[in-house]
């Protein structure tokens, strides 16, 4: 019975991912190019948004990376438009947005799992390890070579992309300076990351890192985001600046758009407060 209930919850999560409302976001002016990756053994499409005055200035800018960063039925347009609005309003400092278009997101964004039932949703191949290496070893050098960048960089993602953000935060926290995760799929691998959060935090690097995450009304996710918030209250090291946003009035397919502005505004201005 327990396995049957777990499978039902898994089906509901899959259904919620497929029933995302359709939006007609205008596609902002941006650059795009491809990388023939040796690490993931495929060609990846990259979309890059820069502020309107980027070409007329000499400023180097921080970089925000995002999985699910394609144009069609992915999140690059609405996040780029949001960043543009916030920059124009001076709500956040200028930055560069780098979107990574999907090929097989379930493989790329999920780590290893010992739960056989998880394979009905994602492969149990730890594809996230190679995807993370692609970002750090191939994509980041290409961005730094072709754009004026500072050393500051962050990552944003929702659902499975949020799981990837969380896994990177716990396993390789030095990778980014700030992390944003909406409704991360922390149920993956019997909520392994959440269960082991205390151990990971005990080995946290001596580096200031910022972390913002949120949970919707999805019970199989919010239970773990709430538990993680409790762990952070007791175990977060001094060098970690974090904030949890409980969003019980939002659904899994609405939370990204509902929280993106306050997430970016907080994480990019928290040191000023």
PDB file of C-alpha atoms in Angstrom:
ATOM      1  CA  UNK A   1       0.000   0.000   0.000  1.00  0.00           C
ATOM      2  CA  UNK A   2       2.822   2.395   0.862  1.00  0.00           C
ATOM      3  CA  UNK A   3       4.461   1.818  -2.525  1.00  0.00           C
ATOM      4  CA  UNK A   4       1.122   2.289  -4.273  1.00  0.00           C
ATOM      5  CA  UNK A   5       0.608   5.624  -2.548  1.00  0.00           C
ATOM      6  CA  UNK A   6       4.124   6.655  -3.431  1.00  0.00           C
ATOM      7  CA  UNK A   7       3.537   5.794  -7.075  1.00  0.00           C
ATOM      8  CA  UNK A   8       0.291   7.800  -7.033  1.00  0.00           C
ATOM      9  CA  UNK A   9       2.140  10.839  -5.688  1.00  0.00           C
ATOM     10  CA  UNK A  10       4.779  10.385  -8.365  1.00  0.00           C
ATOM     11  CA  UNK A  11       2.112  10.318 -11.072  1.00  0.00           C
ATOM     12  CA  UNK A  12       0.585  13.501  -9.677  1.00  0.00           C
ATOM     13  CA  UNK A  13       3.957  15.241  -9.789  1.00  0.00           C
ATOM     14  CA  UNK A  14       4.445  14.133 -13.393  1.00  0.00           C
ATOM     15  CA  UNK A  15       0.961  15.327 -14.296  1.00  0.00           C
ATOM     16  CA  UNK A  16       1.538  18.695 -12.639  1.00  0.00           C
ATOM     17  CA  UNK A  17       4.729  19.148 -14.659  1.00  0.00           C
ATOM     18  CA  UNK A  18       2.799  18.521 -17.877  1.00  0.00           C
ATOM     19  CA  UNK A  19      -0.121  20.793 -17.037  1.00  0.00           C
ATOM     20  CA  UNK A  20       1.834  24.017 -16.728  1.00  0.00           C
ATOM     21  CA  UNK A  21      -0.271  26.954 -17.948  1.00  0.00           C
ATOM     22  CA  UNK A  22       0.696  28.225 -21.386  1.00  0.00           C
ATOM     23  CA  UNK A  23       2.126  31.749 -21.547  1.00  0.00           C
ATOM     24  CA  UNK A  24       2.900  33.919 -24.525  1.00  0.00           C
ATOM     25  CA  UNK A  25       6.049  35.592 -23.257  1.00  0.00           C
ATOM     26  CA  UNK A  26       7.753  37.942 -25.717  1.00  0.00           C
ATOM     27  CA  UNK A  27      11.219  36.715 -26.603  1.00  0.00           C
ATOM     28  CA  UNK A  28      13.723  39.422 -25.670  1.00  0.00           C
ATOM     29  CA  UNK A  29      16.682  40.322 -27.828  1.00  0.00           C
ATOM     30  CA  UNK A  30      19.483  37.938 -26.985  1.00  0.00           C
ATOM     31  CA  UNK A  31      22.490  36.046 -28.303  1.00  0.00           C
ATOM     32  CA  UNK A  32      22.497  32.321 -28.977  1.00  0.00           C
ATOM     33  CA  UNK A  33      25.240  29.872 -29.842  1.00  0.00           C
ATOM     34  CA  UNK A  34      25.994  26.171 -29.601  1.00  0.00           C
ATOM     35  CA  UNK A  35      28.618  24.172 -27.749  1.00  0.00           C
ATOM     36  CA  UNK A  36      29.695  20.748 -28.962  1.00  0.00           C
ATOM     37  CA  UNK A  37      30.131  19.232 -25.536  1.00  0.00           C
ATOM     38  CA  UNK A  38      32.557  16.385 -24.989  1.00  0.00           C
ATOM     39  CA  UNK A  39      31.281  15.917 -21.454  1.00  0.00           C
ATOM     40  CA  UNK A  40      27.598  15.296 -22.225  1.00  0.00           C
ATOM     41  CA  UNK A  41      28.431  14.128 -25.767  1.00  0.00           C
ATOM     42  CA  UNK A  42      25.938  16.337 -27.573  1.00  0.00           C
ATOM     43  CA  UNK A  43      25.469  19.809 -28.997  1.00  0.00           C
ATOM     44  CA  UNK A  44      23.883  22.221 -26.555  1.00  0.00           C
ATOM     45  CA  UNK A  45      22.083  25.466 -27.426  1.00  0.00           C
ATOM     46  CA  UNK A  46      22.881  28.425 -25.171  1.00  0.00           C
ATOM     47  CA  UNK A  47      20.836  31.642 -24.913  1.00  0.00           C
ATOM     48  CA  UNK A  48      22.417  34.775 -23.433  1.00  0.00           C
ATOM     49  CA  UNK A  49      20.646  37.966 -22.377  1.00  0.00           C
ATOM     50  CA  UNK A  50      22.593  41.121 -21.555  1.00  0.00           C
ATOM     51  CA  UNK A  51      21.315  44.492 -20.264  1.00  0.00           C
ATOM     52  CA  UNK A  52      20.351  47.132 -22.829  1.00  0.00           C
ATOM     53  CA  UNK A  53      23.463  49.229 -22.156  1.00  0.00           C
ATOM     54  CA  UNK A  54      25.896  46.293 -22.139  1.00  0.00           C
ATOM     55  CA  UNK A  55      27.418  47.079 -25.547  1.00  0.00           C
ATOM     56  CA  UNK A  56      27.828  50.768 -24.780  1.00  0.00           C
ATOM     57  CA  UNK A  57      29.600  50.242 -21.467  1.00  0.00           C
ATOM     58  CA  UNK A  58      32.774  48.540 -20.293  1.00  0.00           C
ATOM     59  CA  UNK A  59      31.377  47.121 -17.074  1.00  0.00           C
ATOM     60  CA  UNK A  60      31.956  43.498 -16.130  1.00  0.00           C
ATOM     61  CA  UNK A  61      28.812  41.820 -14.787  1.00  0.00           C
ATOM     62  CA  UNK A  62      27.861  38.829 -12.625  1.00  0.00           C
ATOM     63  CA  UNK A  63      26.250  35.875 -14.391  1.00  0.00           C
ATOM     64  CA  UNK A  64      23.032  34.011 -13.606  1.00  0.00           C
ATOM     65  CA  UNK A  65      22.880  30.513 -15.101  1.00  0.00           C
ATOM     66  CA  UNK A  66      19.620  28.644 -15.620  1.00  0.00           C
ATOM     67  CA  UNK A  67      18.706  25.128 -16.703  1.00  0.00           C
ATOM     68  CA  UNK A  68      15.369  24.966 -18.555  1.00  0.00           C
ATOM     69  CA  UNK A  69      16.849  27.913 -20.442  1.00  0.00           C
ATOM     70  CA  UNK A  70      15.400  27.331 -23.902  1.00  0.00           C
ATOM     71  CA  UNK A  71      13.073  29.642 -25.836  1.00  0.00           C
ATOM     72  CA  UNK A  72      10.159  27.347 -26.733  1.00  0.00           C
ATOM     73  CA  UNK A  73       8.113  26.066 -23.758  1.00  0.00           C
ATOM     74  CA  UNK A  74      11.017  26.749 -21.408  1.00  0.00           C
ATOM     75  CA  UNK A  75      11.826  29.534 -18.979  1.00  0.00           C
ATOM     76  CA  UNK A  76      14.383  31.776 -20.673  1.00  0.00           C
ATOM     77  CA  UNK A  77      11.921  34.391 -22.040  1.00  0.00           C
ATOM     78  CA  UNK A  78      10.048  35.092 -18.810  1.00  0.00           C
ATOM     79  CA  UNK A  79      13.164  35.078 -16.631  1.00  0.00           C
ATOM     80  CA  UNK A  80      15.045  37.333 -19.076  1.00  0.00           C
ATOM     81  CA  UNK A  81      12.092  39.739 -19.184  1.00  0.00           C
ATOM     82  CA  UNK A  82      11.918  39.711 -15.394  1.00  0.00           C
ATOM     83  CA  UNK A  83      15.642  40.403 -14.993  1.00  0.00           C
ATOM     84  CA  UNK A  84      15.372  43.212 -17.570  1.00  0.00           C
ATOM     85  CA  UNK A  85      12.492  44.802 -15.648  1.00  0.00           C
ATOM     86  CA  UNK A  86      14.263  44.532 -12.301  1.00  0.00           C
ATOM     87  CA  UNK A  87      17.489  45.956 -13.715  1.00  0.00           C
ATOM     88  CA  UNK A  88      15.638  48.824 -15.388  1.00  0.00           C
ATOM     89  CA  UNK A  89      13.851  49.628 -12.117  1.00  0.00           C
ATOM     90  CA  UNK A  90      17.189  49.429 -10.280  1.00  0.00           C
ATOM     91  CA  UNK A  91      15.718  46.712  -8.076  1.00  0.00           C
ATOM     92  CA  UNK A  92      18.736  44.515  -8.810  1.00  0.00           C
ATOM     93  CA  UNK A  93      22.199  45.267 -10.204  1.00  0.00           C
ATOM     94  CA  UNK A  94      22.838  44.608 -13.902  1.00  0.00           C
ATOM     95  CA  UNK A  95      23.741  41.026 -14.760  1.00  0.00           C
ATOM     96  CA  UNK A  96      24.053  38.534 -17.593  1.00  0.00           C
ATOM     97  CA  UNK A  97      21.545  35.689 -17.922  1.00  0.00           C
ATOM     98  CA  UNK A  98      22.686  32.407 -19.490  1.00  0.00           C
ATOM     99  CA  UNK A  99      19.999  29.869 -20.397  1.00  0.00           C
ATOM    100  CA  UNK A 100      20.814  26.252 -21.237  1.00  0.00           C
ATOM    101  CA  UNK A 101      18.282  24.704 -23.596  1.00  0.00           C
ATOM    102  CA  UNK A 102      17.106  21.228 -22.683  1.00  0.00           C
ATOM    103  CA  UNK A 103      17.688  18.008 -24.534  1.00  0.00           C
ATOM    104  CA  UNK A 104      16.836  15.382 -21.916  1.00  0.00           C
ATOM    105  CA  UNK A 105      16.103  17.392 -18.759  1.00  0.00           C
ATOM    106  CA  UNK A 106      15.180  14.379 -16.634  1.00  0.00           C
ATOM    107  CA  UNK A 107      18.594  12.863 -17.217  1.00  0.00           C
ATOM    108  CA  UNK A 108      20.521  16.142 -16.878  1.00  0.00           C
ATOM    109  CA  UNK A 109      18.833  17.404 -13.728  1.00  0.00           C
ATOM    110  CA  UNK A 110      18.625  14.281 -11.562  1.00  0.00           C
ATOM    111  CA  UNK A 111      21.389  12.768  -9.489  1.00  0.00           C
ATOM    112  CA  UNK A 112      21.730   9.112  -8.472  1.00  0.00           C
ATOM    113  CA  UNK A 113      18.870   7.276  -6.798  1.00  0.00           C
ATOM    114  CA  UNK A 114      18.558   3.963  -5.011  1.00  0.00           C
ATOM    115  CA  UNK A 115      14.757   4.087  -5.256  1.00  0.00           C
ATOM    116  CA  UNK A 116      13.658   1.891  -8.161  1.00  0.00           C
ATOM    117  CA  UNK A 117      10.309   3.693  -8.441  1.00  0.00           C
ATOM    118  CA  UNK A 118      12.166   6.926  -9.243  1.00  0.00           C
ATOM    119  CA  UNK A 119      13.101   5.432 -12.597  1.00  0.00           C
ATOM    120  CA  UNK A 120       9.498   5.842 -13.716  1.00  0.00           C
ATOM    121  CA  UNK A 121      10.163   9.587 -13.669  1.00  0.00           C
ATOM    122  CA  UNK A 122      13.893   9.988 -14.299  1.00  0.00           C
ATOM    123  CA  UNK A 123      16.772   7.676 -15.237  1.00  0.00           C
ATOM    124  CA  UNK A 124      18.820   6.454 -12.290  1.00  0.00           C
ATOM    125  CA  UNK A 125      22.031   7.356 -14.080  1.00  0.00           C
ATOM    126  CA  UNK A 126      23.266  10.408 -12.152  1.00  0.00           C
ATOM    127  CA  UNK A 127      23.168  12.543 -15.289  1.00  0.00           C
ATOM    128  CA  UNK A 128      23.412  15.664 -13.118  1.00  0.00           C
ATOM    129  CA  UNK A 129      27.093  14.956 -12.487  1.00  0.00           C
ATOM    130  CA  UNK A 130      27.987  15.308 -16.169  1.00  0.00           C
ATOM    131  CA  UNK A 131      25.612  18.230 -16.677  1.00  0.00           C
ATOM    132  CA  UNK A 132      27.242  20.101 -13.799  1.00  0.00           C
ATOM    133  CA  UNK A 133      30.699  19.373 -15.263  1.00  0.00           C
ATOM    134  CA  UNK A 134      29.490  20.674 -18.624  1.00  0.00           C
ATOM    135  CA  UNK A 135      28.453  23.943 -16.974  1.00  0.00           C
ATOM    136  CA  UNK A 136      31.661  24.437 -14.991  1.00  0.00           C
ATOM    137  CA  UNK A 137      34.250  23.062 -17.424  1.00  0.00           C
ATOM    138  CA  UNK A 138      32.819  23.966 -20.835  1.00  0.00           C
ATOM    139  CA  UNK A 139      30.064  26.574 -20.582  1.00  0.00           C
ATOM    140  CA  UNK A 140      31.523  28.919 -17.961  1.00  0.00           C
ATOM    141  CA  UNK A 141      34.883  29.301 -19.774  1.00  0.00           C
ATOM    142  CA  UNK A 142      33.010  30.070 -23.005  1.00  0.00           C
ATOM    143  CA  UNK A 143      30.881  32.734 -21.304  1.00  0.00           C
ATOM    144  CA  UNK A 144      33.897  34.273 -19.574  1.00  0.00           C
ATOM    145  CA  UNK A 145      35.802  34.364 -22.868  1.00  0.00           C
ATOM    146  CA  UNK A 146      33.056  36.062 -24.870  1.00  0.00           C
ATOM    147  CA  UNK A 147      31.416  38.347 -22.288  1.00  0.00           C
ATOM    148  CA  UNK A 148      32.646  40.789 -19.667  1.00  0.00           C
ATOM    149  CA  UNK A 149      32.049  38.872 -16.462  1.00  0.00           C
ATOM    150  CA  UNK A 150      32.953  39.208 -12.818  1.00  0.00           C
ATOM    151  CA  UNK A 151      33.744  36.225 -10.613  1.00  0.00           C
ATOM    152  CA  UNK A 152      30.227  36.326  -9.113  1.00  0.00           C
ATOM    153  CA  UNK A 153      27.810  33.757 -10.485  1.00  0.00           C
ATOM    154  CA  UNK A 154      24.523  32.158  -9.496  1.00  0.00           C
ATOM    155  CA  UNK A 155      21.966  29.607 -10.625  1.00  0.00           C
ATOM    156  CA  UNK A 156      18.166  29.513 -10.649  1.00  0.00           C
ATOM    157  CA  UNK A 157      15.738  26.644 -11.227  1.00  0.00           C
ATOM    158  CA  UNK A 158      12.338  25.170 -10.426  1.00  0.00           C
ATOM    159  CA  UNK A 159      11.099  21.598  -9.909  1.00  0.00           C
ATOM    160  CA  UNK A 160      13.745  19.202 -11.323  1.00  0.00           C
ATOM    161  CA  UNK A 161      15.948  22.190 -12.123  1.00  0.00           C
ATOM    162  CA  UNK A 162      15.429  23.172  -8.484  1.00  0.00           C
ATOM    163  CA  UNK A 163      16.622  19.711  -7.474  1.00  0.00           C
ATOM    164  CA  UNK A 164      19.750  20.283  -9.571  1.00  0.00           C
ATOM    165  CA  UNK A 165      20.259  23.637  -7.850  1.00  0.00           C
ATOM    166  CA  UNK A 166      19.887  21.961  -4.452  1.00  0.00           C
ATOM    167  CA  UNK A 167      22.213  19.084  -5.305  1.00  0.00           C
ATOM    168  CA  UNK A 168      24.861  21.508  -6.521  1.00  0.00           C
ATOM    169  CA  UNK A 169      24.418  23.603  -3.368  1.00  0.00           C
ATOM    170  CA  UNK A 170      24.976  20.598  -1.102  1.00  0.00           C
ATOM    171  CA  UNK A 171      27.529  18.582  -3.094  1.00  0.00           C
ATOM    172  CA  UNK A 172      29.523  21.336  -4.798  1.00  0.00           C
ATOM    173  CA  UNK A 173      28.680  24.574  -2.937  1.00  0.00           C
ATOM    174  CA  UNK A 174      31.785  26.337  -4.295  1.00  0.00           C
ATOM    175  CA  UNK A 175      30.339  26.185  -7.807  1.00  0.00           C
ATOM    176  CA  UNK A 176      28.166  29.303  -7.399  1.00  0.00           C
ATOM    177  CA  UNK A 177      27.968  32.324  -5.129  1.00  0.00           C
ATOM    178  CA  UNK A 178      24.169  32.322  -4.945  1.00  0.00           C
ATOM    179  CA  UNK A 179      21.469  29.699  -5.415  1.00  0.00           C
ATOM    180  CA  UNK A 180      17.714  30.047  -6.091  1.00  0.00           C
ATOM    181  CA  UNK A 181      15.404  27.007  -6.057  1.00  0.00           C
ATOM    182  CA  UNK A 182      11.610  27.043  -6.394  1.00  0.00           C
ATOM    183  CA  UNK A 183       9.738  23.863  -5.435  1.00  0.00           C
ATOM    184  CA  UNK A 184      12.807  21.640  -5.782  1.00  0.00           C
ATOM    185  CA  UNK A 185      12.005  17.949  -6.282  1.00  0.00           C
ATOM    186  CA  UNK A 186      13.532  16.972  -2.946  1.00  0.00           C
ATOM    187  CA  UNK A 187      11.487  13.760  -2.853  1.00  0.00           C
ATOM    188  CA  UNK A 188      14.097  12.310  -5.244  1.00  0.00           C
ATOM    189  CA  UNK A 189      16.054   9.330  -3.897  1.00  0.00           C
ATOM    190  CA  UNK A 190      13.907   9.114  -0.760  1.00  0.00           C
ATOM    191  CA  UNK A 191      14.590  12.821   0.000  1.00  0.00           C
ATOM    192  CA  UNK A 192      18.289  12.032   0.321  1.00  0.00           C
ATOM    193  CA  UNK A 193      19.511  15.631   0.157  1.00  0.00           C
ATOM    194  CA  UNK A 194      17.115  16.825   2.835  1.00  0.00           C
ATOM    195  CA  UNK A 195      17.870  13.839   5.094  1.00  0.00           C
ATOM    196  CA  UNK A 196      21.597  14.461   4.822  1.00  0.00           C
ATOM    197  CA  UNK A 197      21.510  18.257   4.936  1.00  0.00           C
ATOM    198  CA  UNK A 198      23.061  18.457   8.409  1.00  0.00           C
ATOM    199  CA  UNK A 199      26.088  16.433   7.297  1.00  0.00           C
ATOM    200  CA  UNK A 200      26.583  18.542   4.172  1.00  0.00           C
ATOM    201  CA  UNK A 201      26.272  21.780   6.126  1.00  0.00           C
ATOM    202  CA  UNK A 202      28.874  20.515   8.579  1.00  0.00           C
ATOM    203  CA  UNK A 203      31.388  20.391   5.723  1.00  0.00           C
ATOM    204  CA  UNK A 204      30.438  23.746   4.197  1.00  0.00           C
ATOM    205  CA  UNK A 205      33.301  25.750   2.639  1.00  0.00           C
ATOM    206  CA  UNK A 206      34.660  28.882   4.259  1.00  0.00           C
ATOM    207  CA  UNK A 207      33.005  31.105   1.687  1.00  0.00           C
ATOM    208  CA  UNK A 208      30.045  33.457   1.812  1.00  0.00           C
ATOM    209  CA  UNK A 209      27.181  31.864  -0.130  1.00  0.00           C
ATOM    210  CA  UNK A 210      23.585  33.026  -0.523  1.00  0.00           C
ATOM    211  CA  UNK A 211      20.668  30.620  -0.776  1.00  0.00           C
ATOM    212  CA  UNK A 212      16.941  31.284  -1.390  1.00  0.00           C
ATOM    213  CA  UNK A 213      14.354  28.530  -1.790  1.00  0.00           C
ATOM    214  CA  UNK A 214      10.580  28.169  -1.779  1.00  0.00           C
ATOM    215  CA  UNK A 215       7.934  25.459  -1.431  1.00  0.00           C
ATOM    216  CA  UNK A 216       4.390  25.438  -2.830  1.00  0.00           C
ATOM    217  CA  UNK A 217       1.290  23.521  -1.745  1.00  0.00           C
ATOM    218  CA  UNK A 218       2.669  20.300  -3.288  1.00  0.00           C
ATOM    219  CA  UNK A 219       2.721  18.022  -0.237  1.00  0.00           C
ATOM    220  CA  UNK A 220       5.471  15.723  -1.516  1.00  0.00           C
ATOM    221  CA  UNK A 221       7.731  18.763  -1.902  1.00  0.00           C
ATOM    222  CA  UNK A 222       6.699  21.173   0.850  1.00  0.00           C
ATOM    223  CA  UNK A 223       7.223  18.599   3.588  1.00  0.00           C
ATOM    224  CA  UNK A 224      10.882  18.444   2.585  1.00  0.00           C
ATOM    225  CA  UNK A 225      11.408  22.172   2.009  1.00  0.00           C
ATOM    226  CA  UNK A 226       9.849  22.831   5.425  1.00  0.00           C
ATOM    227  CA  UNK A 227      12.098  20.227   7.043  1.00  0.00           C
ATOM    228  CA  UNK A 228      15.136  21.680   5.317  1.00  0.00           C
ATOM    229  CA  UNK A 229      14.265  25.144   6.626  1.00  0.00           C
ATOM    230  CA  UNK A 230      14.170  23.714  10.167  1.00  0.00           C
ATOM    231  CA  UNK A 231      17.556  22.084   9.650  1.00  0.00           C
ATOM    232  CA  UNK A 232      19.018  25.351   8.391  1.00  0.00           C
ATOM    233  CA  UNK A 233      17.673  27.214  11.409  1.00  0.00           C
ATOM    234  CA  UNK A 234      19.789  24.989  13.640  1.00  0.00           C
ATOM    235  CA  UNK A 235      22.722  23.993  11.454  1.00  0.00           C
ATOM    236  CA  UNK A 236      23.421  26.766   8.923  1.00  0.00           C
ATOM    237  CA  UNK A 237      27.036  27.977   9.170  1.00  0.00           C
ATOM    238  CA  UNK A 238      27.682  31.678   9.689  1.00  0.00           C
ATOM    239  CA  UNK A 239      28.954  32.166   6.150  1.00  0.00           C
ATOM    240  CA  UNK A 240      25.658  30.970   4.654  1.00  0.00           C
ATOM    241  CA  UNK A 241      23.023  33.679   4.098  1.00  0.00           C
ATOM    242  CA  UNK A 242      19.702  31.983   3.466  1.00  0.00           C
ATOM    243  CA  UNK A 243      15.968  32.530   3.266  1.00  0.00           C
ATOM    244  CA  UNK A 244      13.038  30.154   2.928  1.00  0.00           C
ATOM    245  CA  UNK A 245       9.734  31.290   1.426  1.00  0.00           C
ATOM    246  CA  UNK A 246       6.789  29.039   2.258  1.00  0.00           C
ATOM    247  CA  UNK A 247       4.143  29.527  -0.452  1.00  0.00           C
ATOM    248  CA  UNK A 248       1.074  27.404   0.515  1.00  0.00           C
ATOM    249  CA  UNK A 249      -1.181  29.452  -1.789  1.00  0.00           C
ATOM    250  CA  UNK A 250       0.899  28.589  -4.851  1.00  0.00           C
ATOM    251  CA  UNK A 251       0.840  25.397  -6.874  1.00  0.00           C
ATOM    252  CA  UNK A 252       3.764  23.539  -8.388  1.00  0.00           C
ATOM    253  CA  UNK A 253       3.035  25.024 -11.799  1.00  0.00           C
ATOM    254  CA  UNK A 254       2.629  28.621 -10.566  1.00  0.00           C
ATOM    255  CA  UNK A 255       5.360  29.084  -7.983  1.00  0.00           C
ATOM    256  CA  UNK A 256       8.193  29.989 -10.365  1.00  0.00           C
ATOM    257  CA  UNK A 257       6.403  33.006 -11.803  1.00  0.00           C
ATOM    258  CA  UNK A 258       4.870  33.946  -8.461  1.00  0.00           C
ATOM    259  CA  UNK A 259       8.174  34.142  -6.595  1.00  0.00           C
ATOM    260  CA  UNK A 260      10.850  34.972  -9.170  1.00  0.00           C
ATOM    261  CA  UNK A 261      10.887  38.733  -8.562  1.00  0.00           C
ATOM    262  CA  UNK A 262      11.132  38.573  -4.790  1.00  0.00           C
ATOM    263  CA  UNK A 263      13.693  35.769  -4.987  1.00  0.00           C
ATOM    264  CA  UNK A 264      16.007  37.723  -7.286  1.00  0.00           C
ATOM    265  CA  UNK A 265      15.462  40.990  -5.424  1.00  0.00           C
ATOM    266  CA  UNK A 266      16.325  39.405  -2.089  1.00  0.00           C
ATOM    267  CA  UNK A 267      19.320  37.368  -3.147  1.00  0.00           C
ATOM    268  CA  UNK A 268      20.937  40.179  -5.135  1.00  0.00           C
ATOM    269  CA  UNK A 269      20.430  42.815  -2.449  1.00  0.00           C
ATOM    270  CA  UNK A 270      20.625  40.908   0.834  1.00  0.00           C
ATOM    271  CA  UNK A 271      24.109  42.202   1.685  1.00  0.00           C
ATOM    272  CA  UNK A 272      22.828  45.774   1.444  1.00  0.00           C
ATOM    273  CA  UNK A 273      20.136  45.194   4.090  1.00  0.00           C
TER     274      UNK A 273
END
